[in-house]
PDB file of C-alpha atoms in Angstrom:
ATOM      1  CA  MET I   6     172.756 113.381  63.269  1.00 49.00           C
ATOM      2  CA  ASN I   7     169.682 111.248  61.301  1.00 52.00           C
ATOM      3  CA  SER I   8     168.902 109.572  64.081  1.00 59.00           C
ATOM      4  CA  SER I   9     168.374 113.619  65.901  1.00 57.00           C
ATOM      5  CA  LYS I  10     166.728 114.654  63.171  1.00 50.00           C
ATOM      6  CA  SER I  11     164.118 111.431  63.579  1.00 58.00           C
ATOM      7  CA  LYS I  12     163.348 112.690  66.719  1.00 55.00           C
ATOM      8  CA  SER I  13     162.651 115.630  65.671  1.00 56.00           C
ATOM      9  CA  PHE I  14     160.145 114.992  62.163  1.00 46.00           C
ATOM     10  CA  ARG I  15     158.478 112.395  65.207  1.00 57.00           C
ATOM     11  CA  LYS I  16     158.508 115.154  67.913  1.00 54.00           C
ATOM     12  CA  TYR I  17     156.766 117.200  65.547  1.00 48.00           C
ATOM     13  CA  TYR I  18     154.294 115.432  64.194  1.00 50.00           C
ATOM     14  CA  LYS I  19     153.013 114.389  67.297  1.00 57.00           C
ATOM     15  CA  GLY I  20     152.349 117.848  67.801  1.00 56.00           C
ATOM     16  CA  ILE I  21     150.304 118.651  64.631  1.00 64.00           C
ATOM     17  CA  LYS I  22     148.356 115.323  65.127  1.00 70.00           C
ATOM     18  CA  VAL I  23     148.076 116.897  69.151  1.00 72.00           C
ATOM     19  CA  ALA I  24     147.003 119.783  67.506  1.00 77.00           C
ATOM     20  CA  GLU I  25     144.413 118.918  64.752  1.00 82.00           C
ATOM     21  CA  GLN I  26     143.079 116.045  67.681  1.00 81.00           C
ATOM     22  CA  GLU I  27     142.229 119.532  69.992  1.00 87.00           C
ATOM     23  CA  THR I  28     140.706 121.155  67.044  1.00 86.00           C
ATOM     24  CA  GLU I  29     138.953 118.667  66.338  1.00 88.00           C
ATOM     25  CA  LYS I  30     137.693 118.271  69.821  1.00 90.00           C
ATOM     26  CA  ALA I  31     136.883 121.665  69.624  1.00 89.00           C
ATOM     27  CA  ASN I  32     134.244 121.400  66.873  1.00 90.00           C
ATOM     28  CA  ILE I  33     132.523 118.996  68.039  1.00 92.00           C
ATOM     29  CA  ALA I  34     131.580 120.622  70.614  1.00 91.00           C
ATOM     30  CA  ALA I  35     130.367 124.487  69.129  1.00 90.00           C
ATOM     31  CA  VAL I  36     128.460 122.338  66.924  1.00 91.00           C
ATOM     32  CA  LEU I  37     126.610 120.688  68.787  1.00 93.00           C
ATOM     33  CA  ARG I  38     125.534 124.026  70.511  1.00 91.00           C
ATOM     34  CA  LEU I  39     124.350 125.720  68.065  1.00 90.00           C
ATOM     35  CA  ILE I  40     122.955 122.646  66.851  1.00 91.00           C
ATOM     36  CA  CYS I  41     120.986 122.739  70.897  1.00 91.00           C
ATOM     37  CA  LYS I  42     120.052 126.128  69.767  1.00 88.00           C
ATOM     38  CA  THR I  43     118.891 126.143  65.967  1.00 88.00           C
ATOM     39  CA  VAL I  44     116.976 123.152  67.345  1.00 89.00           C
ATOM     40  CA  ILE I  45     115.565 125.386  70.111  1.00 87.00           C
ATOM     41  CA  ASP I  46     114.987 127.999  67.127  1.00 85.00           C
ATOM     42  CA  LYS I  47     112.706 126.182  65.112  1.00 84.00           C
ATOM     43  CA  SER I  48     110.316 124.693  67.623  1.00 83.00           C
ATOM     44  CA  CYS I  49     109.452 127.963  68.761  1.00 79.00           C
ATOM     45  CA  ILE I  50     108.045 128.660  64.603  1.00 77.00           C
ATOM     46  CA  GLY I  51     106.773 125.146  64.087  1.00 75.00           C
ATOM     47  CA  ILE I  52     107.259 121.073  64.771  1.00 74.00           C
ATOM     48  CA  LEU I  53     109.873 119.540  64.641  1.00 80.00           C
ATOM     49  CA  THR I  54     110.360 116.304  62.581  1.00 83.00           C
ATOM     50  CA  GLU I  55     112.286 113.013  63.056  1.00 84.00           C
ATOM     51  CA  HIS I  56     113.946 113.948  59.572  1.00 87.00           C
ATOM     52  CA  ASP I  57     114.944 117.636  60.571  1.00 89.00           C
ATOM     53  CA  ALA I  58     117.944 118.280  58.580  1.00 89.00           C
ATOM     54  CA  ASP I  59     119.603 119.770  62.147  1.00 90.00           C
ATOM     55  CA  LEU I  60     118.052 117.021  64.196  1.00 92.00           C
ATOM     56  CA  LEU I  61     119.975 113.633  62.328  1.00 91.00           C
ATOM     57  CA  ASN I  62     122.790 116.346  62.638  1.00 92.00           C
ATOM     58  CA  PHE I  63     122.934 116.665  66.409  1.00 93.00           C
ATOM     59  CA  PHE I  64     121.928 112.048  66.443  1.00 93.00           C
ATOM     60  CA  THR I  65     126.234 112.399  63.579  1.00 93.00           C
ATOM     61  CA  ALA I  66     127.663 115.035  66.054  1.00 93.00           C
ATOM     62  CA  LEU I  67     127.057 112.447  69.036  1.00 94.00           C
ATOM     63  CA  GLU I  68     127.508 109.556  67.962  1.00 94.00           C
ATOM     64  CA  SER I  69     131.776 111.463  66.260  1.00 93.00           C
ATOM     65  CA  MET I  70     131.558 112.227  69.942  1.00 94.00           C
ATOM     66  CA  LEU I  71     131.315 108.906  72.029  1.00 94.00           C
ATOM     67  CA  LYS I  72     133.657 107.325  69.022  1.00 93.00           C
ATOM     68  CA  LEU I  73     136.233 110.646  69.788  1.00 91.00           C
ATOM     69  CA  HIS I  74     138.808 108.436  71.248  1.00 91.00           C
ATOM     70  CA  PHE I  75     137.290 105.188  72.439  1.00 93.00           C
ATOM     71  CA  ARG I  76     139.740 103.008  72.912  1.00 92.00           C
ATOM     72  CA  PHE I  77     138.410 100.061  70.996  1.00 91.00           C
ATOM     73  CA  ARG I  78     137.805 100.472  67.698  1.00 86.00           C
ATOM     74  CA  LYS I  79     136.475  97.691  66.911  1.00 87.00           C
ATOM     75  CA  LYS I  80     133.529  97.386  70.075  1.00 91.00           C
ATOM     76  CA  SER I  81     130.880 100.524  69.130  1.00 91.00           C
ATOM     77  CA  PRO I  82     130.460 103.037  72.367  1.00 94.00           C
ATOM     78  CA  TRP I  83     126.669 101.227  72.973  1.00 95.00           C
ATOM     79  CA  LYS I  84     129.330  98.668  74.808  1.00 94.00           C
ATOM     80  CA  PHE I  85     130.594 101.185  76.716  1.00 94.00           C
ATOM     81  CA  ILE I  86     126.616 102.837  77.439  1.00 94.00           C
ATOM     82  CA  SER I  87     125.270  99.557  78.455  1.00 92.00           C
ATOM     83  CA  SER I  88     128.002  98.773  80.554  1.00 91.00           C
ATOM     84  CA  PHE I  89     126.390 101.192  83.312  1.00 89.00           C
ATOM     85  CA  SER I  90     124.270  98.948  85.939  1.00 81.00           C
ATOM     86  CA  SER I  91     121.890  99.336  89.147  1.00 71.00           C
ATOM     87  CA  ASN I  92     124.598  97.883  91.126  1.00 72.00           C
ATOM     88  CA  ALA I  93     126.800 101.106  89.468  1.00 71.00           C
ATOM     89  CA  THR I  94     127.207 104.168  92.493  1.00 74.00           C
ATOM     90  CA  CYS I  95     127.185 107.491  92.118  1.00 75.00           C
ATOM     91  CA  ASP I  96     126.309 110.910  94.225  1.00 78.00           C
ATOM     92  CA  VAL I  97     123.637 111.444  95.333  1.00 78.00           C
ATOM     93  CA  LYS I  98     122.778 114.097  93.296  1.00 82.00           C
ATOM     94  CA  PHE I  99     122.854 111.728  90.272  1.00 85.00           C
ATOM     95  CA  ILE I 100     120.472 109.667  91.135  1.00 88.00           C
ATOM     96  CA  LYS I 101     117.049 110.048  88.861  1.00 90.00           C
ATOM     97  CA  ALA I 102     119.993 110.267  85.976  1.00 90.00           C
ATOM     98  CA  LYS I 103     121.496 106.450  87.516  1.00 91.00           C
ATOM     99  CA  GLU I 104     117.534 105.755  86.824  1.00 91.00           C
ATOM    100  CA  SER I 105     116.730 107.610  84.029  1.00 93.00           C
ATOM    101  CA  LEU I 106     119.943 106.339  82.326  1.00 93.00           C
ATOM    102  CA  LEU I 107     119.041 102.882  82.469  1.00 94.00           C
ATOM    103  CA  ALA I 108     115.655 103.061  81.999  1.00 94.00           C
ATOM    104  CA  SER I 109     116.984 104.082  78.412  1.00 94.00           C
ATOM    105  CA  ILE I 110     119.406 101.003  78.167  1.00 94.00           C
ATOM    106  CA  ASN I 111     116.444  98.669  78.663  1.00 94.00           C
ATOM    107  CA  SER I 112     113.544 100.449  76.877  1.00 94.00           C
ATOM    108  CA  VAL I 113     115.962 100.237  73.961  1.00 94.00           C
ATOM    109  CA  ASN I 114     117.823  96.412  74.487  1.00 93.00           C
ATOM    110  CA  SER I 115     113.748  95.358  74.105  1.00 92.00           C
ATOM    111  CA  LEU I 116     114.100  96.904  69.935  1.00 91.00           C
ATOM    112  CA  ASP I 117     114.895  93.362  68.941  1.00 89.00           C
ATOM    113  CA  HIS I 118     114.292  94.714  65.455  1.00 90.00           C
ATOM    114  CA  LEU I 119     117.827  96.258  65.720  1.00 91.00           C
ATOM    115  CA  GLN I 120     120.941  93.882  64.900  1.00 89.00           C
ATOM    116  CA  SER I 121     123.817  95.954  65.229  1.00 91.00           C
ATOM    117  CA  ASP I 122     125.609  98.613  68.377  1.00 92.00           C
ATOM    118  CA  ASP I 123     126.238 101.379  66.518  1.00 92.00           C
ATOM    119  CA  ALA I 124     122.444 100.877  65.375  1.00 92.00           C
ATOM    120  CA  ARG I 125     120.946 100.789  69.434  1.00 94.00           C
ATOM    121  CA  LEU I 126     123.308 104.055  70.035  1.00 94.00           C
ATOM    122  CA  ARG I 127     120.969 105.852  67.561  1.00 93.00           C
ATOM    123  CA  ALA I 128     117.936 104.288  68.557  1.00 94.00           C
ATOM    124  CA  TRP I 129     119.352 105.425  72.637  1.00 95.00           C
ATOM    125  CA  PHE I 130     120.020 108.946  71.425  1.00 95.00           C
ATOM    126  CA  ARG I 131     115.958 109.574  69.405  1.00 94.00           C
ATOM    127  CA  VAL I 132     114.723 107.279  72.857  1.00 95.00           C
ATOM    128  CA  CYS I 133     116.968 109.819  75.284  1.00 95.00           C
ATOM    129  CA  LEU I 134     115.511 113.360  74.088  1.00 94.00           C
ATOM    130  CA  MET I 135     111.793 110.845  73.504  1.00 93.00           C
ATOM    131  CA  ALA I 136     112.554 111.004  77.326  1.00 94.00           C
ATOM    132  CA  LYS I 137     113.807 114.300  77.866  1.00 93.00           C
ATOM    133  CA  CYS I 138     116.310 112.874  79.767  1.00 93.00           C
ATOM    134  CA  LEU I 139     119.305 112.525  77.024  1.00 94.00           C
ATOM    135  CA  SER I 140     121.464 115.444  79.685  1.00 93.00           C
ATOM    136  CA  GLU I 141     121.193 114.031  82.666  1.00 92.00           C
ATOM    137  CA  CYS I 142     122.237 110.803  80.980  1.00 93.00           C
ATOM    138  CA  PHE I 143     125.293 112.013  79.479  1.00 94.00           C
ATOM    139  CA  GLN I 144     126.083 114.069  82.849  1.00 91.00           C
ATOM    140  CA  PHE I 145     125.782 111.620  84.429  1.00 92.00           C
ATOM    141  CA  ILE I 146     128.339 109.338  82.777  1.00 92.00           C
ATOM    142  CA  VAL I 147     130.625 111.784  82.440  1.00 91.00           C
ATOM    143  CA  SER I 148     130.221 111.811  85.989  1.00 90.00           C
ATOM    144  CA  SER I 149     131.832 107.934  86.590  1.00 90.00           C
ATOM    145  CA  THR I 150     135.698 108.099  85.439  1.00 89.00           C
ATOM    146  CA  SER I 151     136.354 104.615  86.469  1.00 89.00           C
ATOM    147  CA  LEU I 152     134.090 103.563  83.280  1.00 90.00           C
ATOM    148  CA  LEU I 153     135.399 106.382  81.408  1.00 92.00           C
ATOM    149  CA  ASN I 154     139.273 105.567  82.412  1.00 92.00           C
ATOM    150  CA  TYR I 155     138.653 101.688  80.992  1.00 93.00           C
ATOM    151  CA  TRP I 156     136.279 103.198  77.979  1.00 95.00           C
ATOM    152  CA  TYR I 157     138.559 105.885  77.116  1.00 95.00           C
ATOM    153  CA  PHE I 158     142.360 107.940  76.260  1.00 92.00           C
ATOM    154  CA  PRO I 159     142.765 109.832  78.667  1.00 89.00           C
ATOM    155  CA  ASN I 160     141.579 114.100  77.616  1.00 86.00           C
ATOM    156  CA  CYS I 161     138.723 112.153  75.354  1.00 90.00           C
ATOM    157  CA  LEU I 162     136.351 114.913  74.774  1.00 92.00           C
ATOM    158  CA  LEU I 163     133.362 113.855  77.037  1.00 92.00           C
ATOM    159  CA  VAL I 164     135.792 114.641  80.504  1.00 89.00           C
ATOM    160  CA  GLU I 165     136.967 118.521  78.913  1.00 90.00           C
ATOM    161  CA  GLU I 166     135.672 121.228  80.666  1.00 87.00           C
ATOM    162  CA  TYR I 167     134.258 122.366  77.737  1.00 87.00           C
ATOM    163  CA  MET I 168     131.511 119.844  77.861  1.00 90.00           C
ATOM    164  CA  ASN I 169     129.599 121.433  80.201  1.00 89.00           C
ATOM    165  CA  SER I 170     128.390 124.488  78.426  1.00 88.00           C
ATOM    166  CA  VAL I 171     127.363 121.388  76.315  1.00 91.00           C
ATOM    167  CA  TRP I 172     125.016 119.562  78.071  1.00 91.00           C
ATOM    168  CA  ILE I 173     123.608 123.077  79.965  1.00 89.00           C
ATOM    169  CA  GLU I 174     122.479 123.447  76.285  1.00 89.00           C
ATOM    170  CA  MET I 175     121.266 120.353  75.392  1.00 91.00           C
ATOM    171  CA  GLN I 176     119.014 120.223  78.440  1.00 89.00           C
ATOM    172  CA  GLY I 177     116.102 123.074  76.773  1.00 88.00           C
ATOM    173  CA  LEU I 178     115.590 120.081  74.000  1.00 91.00           C
ATOM    174  CA  SER I 179     113.950 118.572  78.021  1.00 89.00           C
ATOM    175  CA  ALA I 180     111.377 121.276  77.394  1.00 87.00           C
ATOM    176  CA  LEU I 181     110.737 119.928  73.955  1.00 88.00           C
ATOM    177  CA  ASP I 182     108.197 117.383  72.580  1.00 88.00           C
ATOM    178  CA  LEU I 183     110.443 115.264  70.022  1.00 88.00           C
ATOM    179  CA  THR I 184     109.329 111.902  68.317  1.00 87.00           C
ATOM    180  CA  PHE I 185     110.843 109.346  66.838  1.00 89.00           C
ATOM    181  CA  PHE I 186     109.899 106.298  64.940  1.00 86.00           C
ATOM    182  CA  LEU I 187     112.141 103.355  66.466  1.00 85.00           C
ATOM    183  CA  LYS I 188     111.040 100.584  63.766  1.00 81.00           C
ATOM    184  CA  ASN I 189     113.507 101.358  61.941  1.00 82.00           C
ATOM    185  CA  ASN I 190     116.900  99.681  62.091  1.00 80.00           C
ATOM    186  CA  PHE I 191     119.289 102.798  62.061  1.00 81.00           C
ATOM    187  CA  GLU I 192     122.349 101.234  59.449  1.00 78.00           C
ATOM    188  CA  ASP I 193     122.806 103.397  57.871  1.00 76.00           C
ATOM    189  CA  SER I 194     126.320 103.882  57.689  1.00 70.00           C
ATOM    190  CA  MET I 195     127.948 106.661  59.471  1.00 74.00           C
ATOM    191  CA  GLN I 196     127.758 110.081  58.037  1.00 80.00           C
ATOM    192  CA  VAL I 197     129.788 113.386  58.956  1.00 83.00           C
ATOM    193  CA  ILE I 198     128.791 116.054  60.518  1.00 85.00           C
ATOM    194  CA  ASP I 199     127.637 119.017  58.294  1.00 82.00           C
ATOM    195  CA  TYR I 200     129.562 122.424  59.770  1.00 79.00           C
ATOM    196  CA  THR I 201     128.204 124.915  56.778  1.00 80.00           C
ATOM    197  CA  SER I 202     125.522 125.122  58.482  1.00 74.00           C
ATOM    198  CA  TYR I 203     126.585 126.173  61.061  1.00 74.00           C
ATOM    199  CA  LEU I 204     129.200 128.402  59.593  1.00 71.00           C
ATOM    200  CA  ASN I 205     127.973 131.826  60.354  1.00 63.00           C
ATOM    201  CA  PHE I 206     124.934 131.105  62.874  1.00 56.00           C
ATOM    202  CA  ARG I 207     122.273 133.839  64.157  1.00 58.00           C
ATOM    203  CA  GLN I 208     119.096 133.242  65.261  1.00 55.00           C
ATOM    204  CA  CYS I 209     116.288 132.772  62.748  1.00 54.00           C
ATOM    205  CA  PRO I 210     114.415 135.952  61.876  1.00 54.00           C
ATOM    206  CA  GLU I 211     111.163 134.370  63.049  1.00 52.00           C
ATOM    207  CA  SER I 212     112.297 133.306  66.278  1.00 52.00           C
ATOM    208  CA  GLN I 213     113.279 137.107  67.154  1.00 53.00           C
ATOM    209  CA  LEU I 214     109.939 137.656  65.472  1.00 54.00           C
ATOM    210  CA  LYS I 215     108.413 135.172  69.037  1.00 52.00           C
ATOM    211  CA  ASP I 216     111.091 137.059  71.339  1.00 50.00           C
ATOM    212  CA  SER I 217     109.584 140.161  70.004  1.00 50.00           C
ATOM    213  CA  GLU I 218     105.766 139.291  70.359  1.00 51.00           C
ATOM    214  CA  ASP I 219     106.419 137.628  73.524  1.00 49.00           C
ATOM    215  CA  PHE I 220     107.967 141.700  74.809  1.00 45.00           C
ATOM    216  CA  LEU I 221     105.961 142.565  73.514  1.00 46.00           C
ATOM    217  CA  THR I 222     101.738 140.433  74.807  1.00 50.00           C
ATOM    218  CA  SER I 223     103.938 139.934  78.672  1.00 45.00           C
ATOM    219  CA  ASN I 224     103.927 144.018  79.801  1.00 46.00           C
ATOM    220  CA  VAL I 225     100.630 144.686  76.991  1.00 43.00           C
ATOM    221  CA  ASN I 226      98.497 141.666  78.804  1.00 47.00           C
ATOM    222  CA  THR I 227      98.271 144.398  82.104  1.00 48.00           C
ATOM    223  CA  PRO I 228      95.361 146.651  83.587  1.00 50.00           C
ATOM    224  CA  GLU I 229      97.612 149.698  83.430  1.00 48.00           C
ATOM    225  CA  CYS I 230      97.818 148.877  79.607  1.00 47.00           C
ATOM    226  CA  ARG I 231      94.462 147.699  78.859  1.00 47.00           C
ATOM    227  CA  GLU I 232      93.346 150.444  80.219  1.00 49.00           C
ATOM    228  CA  GLN I 233      95.657 153.273  77.676  1.00 45.00           C
ATOM    229  CA  TYR I 234      93.712 150.847  74.919  1.00 40.00           C
ATOM    230  CA  ALA I 235      90.707 151.189  76.583  1.00 46.00           C
ATOM    231  CA  ALA I 236      90.824 155.077  76.821  1.00 44.00           C
ATOM    232  CA  VAL I 237      91.577 155.766  72.957  1.00 39.00           C
ATOM    233  CA  PRO I 238      87.865 153.965  71.331  1.00 43.00           C
ATOM    234  CA  ASN I 239      87.793 155.608  68.392  1.00 44.00           C
ATOM    235  CA  ASP I 240      92.104 154.872  67.249  1.00 45.00           C
ATOM    236  CA  PHE I 241      90.188 153.012  65.259  1.00 45.00           C
ATOM    237  CA  HIS I 242      94.587 150.498  64.411  1.00 49.00           C
ATOM    238  CA  ALA I 243      95.229 151.285  68.177  1.00 52.00           C
ATOM    239  CA  LYS I 244      92.680 148.815  69.100  1.00 51.00           C
ATOM    240  CA  LYS I 245      93.021 146.410  66.194  1.00 54.00           C
ATOM    241  CA  GLN I 246      96.528 146.098  67.579  1.00 58.00           C
ATOM    242  CA  PHE I 247      95.343 145.959  71.042  1.00 57.00           C
ATOM    243  CA  ASN I 248      92.530 142.768  69.905  1.00 58.00           C
ATOM    244  CA  ASP I 249      95.536 140.869  67.815  1.00 60.00           C
ATOM    245  CA  ILE I 250      97.545 141.009  70.872  1.00 58.00           C
ATOM    246  CA  GLN I 251      94.621 139.346  72.960  1.00 56.00           C
ATOM    247  CA  ASN I 252      94.464 136.812  70.319  1.00 56.00           C
ATOM    248  CA  LYS I 253      97.709 135.363  70.581  1.00 55.00           C
ATOM    249  CA  LEU I 254      98.179 135.346  74.016  1.00 55.00           C
ATOM    250  CA  THR I 255      97.262 131.680  74.408  1.00 52.00           C
ATOM    251  CA  SER I 256      99.730 130.591  71.964  1.00 53.00           C
ATOM    252  CA  PHE I 257     102.566 133.179  74.666  1.00 50.00           C
ATOM    253  CA  GLN I 258     101.529 131.870  77.677  1.00 53.00           C
ATOM    254  CA  LYS I 259     102.338 128.198  76.065  1.00 56.00           C
ATOM    255  CA  ARG I 260     105.301 129.576  74.524  1.00 55.00           C
ATOM    256  CA  SER I 261     106.691 132.084  78.244  1.00 55.00           C
ATOM    257  CA  LEU I 262     105.869 128.554  80.522  1.00 57.00           C
ATOM    258  CA  ASP I 263     108.935 126.573  77.605  1.00 58.00           C
ATOM    259  CA  LYS I 264     110.703 128.798  77.968  1.00 57.00           C
ATOM    260  CA  LEU I 265     110.753 128.888  82.378  1.00 58.00           C
ATOM    261  CA  ASP I 266     111.134 125.700  82.342  1.00 60.00           C
ATOM    262  CA  LEU I 267     114.180 126.041  79.417  1.00 61.00           C
ATOM    263  CA  PHE I 268     115.005 128.774  82.500  1.00 60.00           C
ATOM    264  CA  GLN I 269     114.848 127.478  85.985  1.00 62.00           C
ATOM    265  CA  LYS I 270     117.303 123.736  83.928  1.00 62.00           C
ATOM    266  CA  LYS I 271     120.233 125.946  83.445  1.00 61.00           C
ATOM    267  CA  TRP I 272     119.214 128.071  86.946  1.00 62.00           C
ATOM    268  CA  ASN I 273     119.392 124.269  88.426  1.00 64.00           C
ATOM    269  CA  PHE I 274     122.385 123.726  86.595  1.00 62.00           C
ATOM    270  CA  LYS I 275     124.079 126.578  87.589  1.00 56.00           C
ATOM    271  CA  GLU I 276     123.728 125.296  91.281  1.00 59.00           C
ATOM    272  CA  LEU I 277     124.545 122.129  90.499  1.00 59.00           C
ATOM    273  CA  PHE I 278     128.135 123.332  90.643  1.00 54.00           C
ATOM    274  CA  SER I 279     128.135 126.505  92.618  1.00 55.00           C
ATOM    275  CA  GLN I 280     130.691 124.828  94.875  1.00 56.00           C
ATOM    276  CA  GLU I 281     132.083 121.793  92.314  1.00 58.00           C
ATOM    277  CA  ASN I 282     132.838 124.813  89.949  1.00 63.00           C
ATOM    278  CA  PRO I 283     133.326 127.940  91.104  1.00 63.00           C
ATOM    279  CA  MET I 284     133.827 129.615  87.844  1.00 67.00           C
ATOM    280  CA  LEU I 285     131.451 127.855  85.559  1.00 64.00           C
ATOM    281  CA  HIS I 286     129.394 129.150  88.416  1.00 64.00           C
ATOM    282  CA  THR I 287     129.608 133.133  87.724  1.00 68.00           C
ATOM    283  CA  GLU I 288     129.990 132.742  83.999  1.00 68.00           C
ATOM    284  CA  LEU I 289     125.914 131.243  83.993  1.00 66.00           C
ATOM    285  CA  GLN I 290     125.124 134.159  86.759  1.00 68.00           C
ATOM    286  CA  MET I 291     126.638 136.393  84.595  1.00 71.00           C
ATOM    287  CA  GLU I 292     124.646 134.857  81.436  1.00 67.00           C
ATOM    288  CA  ILE I 293     121.695 134.137  83.277  1.00 65.00           C
ATOM    289  CA  GLN I 294     121.244 137.827  84.681  1.00 68.00           C
ATOM    290  CA  GLY I 295     122.565 139.253  81.417  1.00 65.00           C
ATOM    291  CA  ILE I 296     119.268 137.251  79.871  1.00 61.00           C
ATOM    292  CA  MET I 297     116.706 139.422  81.800  1.00 63.00           C
ATOM    293  CA  GLU I 298     118.501 142.639  81.429  1.00 63.00           C
ATOM    294  CA  ASN I 299     118.080 142.324  78.145  1.00 60.00           C
ATOM    295  CA  PHE I 300     114.359 140.877  78.604  1.00 56.00           C
ATOM    296  CA  HIS I 301     113.603 144.262  79.918  1.00 57.00           C
ATOM    297  CA  THR I 302     115.124 146.077  78.072  1.00 58.00           C
ATOM    298  CA  GLU I 303     113.403 145.155  74.963  1.00 54.00           C
ATOM    299  CA  SER I 304     110.133 144.813  76.041  1.00 53.00           C
ATOM    300  CA  GLU I 305     110.374 148.889  77.036  1.00 55.00           C
ATOM    301  CA  SER I 306     111.718 149.249  73.824  1.00 54.00           C
ATOM    302  CA  ILE I 307     108.606 147.235  71.602  1.00 45.00           C
ATOM    303  CA  ILE I 308     106.089 149.013  74.236  1.00 48.00           C
ATOM    304  CA  HIS I 309     107.610 152.592  74.328  1.00 52.00           C
ATOM    305  CA  SER I 310     107.533 152.199  69.951  1.00 46.00           C
ATOM    306  CA  ILE I 311     103.570 151.204  69.867  1.00 43.00           C
ATOM    307  CA  VAL I 312     102.612 153.171  72.774  1.00 45.00           C
TER     308      VAL I 312
END
């Protein structure tokens, strides 16, 4: 009787542990996506520094992701990252990603002042962000199933299907120009992920304002709208508004190029999974279509509100 109760308790306890692990995996994936959105939002309104709280939290979440379900407790995930070599086989579509990964590993290994593997891992995150290849490297890493099976337990976070959406969000970081001071030793103890800032995530008002200005400028800077504004020379407010919009055009063009670059990366990622994952392909296609529809609807409503 006691034996059956003991077995039931162990089964119940194991079920709780599995549920906790699944929750932790989902939380890390969700916070990585939200941090990427937040960092991209911040880049629209100013220059990001290496001491930005969201970037530091991003590095902590990446380290937690790589250490979750890692087989070797006394080793760092850097051993896994650095185990990739030029002899590693890969699919044709990952050739560029493999080259980027090997280049980033060599860059980190050249930093002689780093004393531990955890420090090298943290430096590697920063090197990849500066090289605009973090998402590409992770896509190649998760495609190497033999190495993953050696270094990680089954059903680790890296191989979960919903991590594809995380790699997509990371693609957006490739449009940012980030700089980090690599002379630091990065020897601090591992921090705890701060979830509080993302419990009620909303796009910041400054970023929403920038988007509204983009919608407005892209439509007003057309021959038809210029003629319409030129037809009311006595209307001081209309001419002032038109002059303000022209002054903002230069900065808008740079931001629009960044957004087009981000959009192209998402489109390329969709095409990459067109055959391997039809469900993800369909979801991305619907998301891209929704973005375009919202763009036209909001831009038209802004134009109608001022003319």
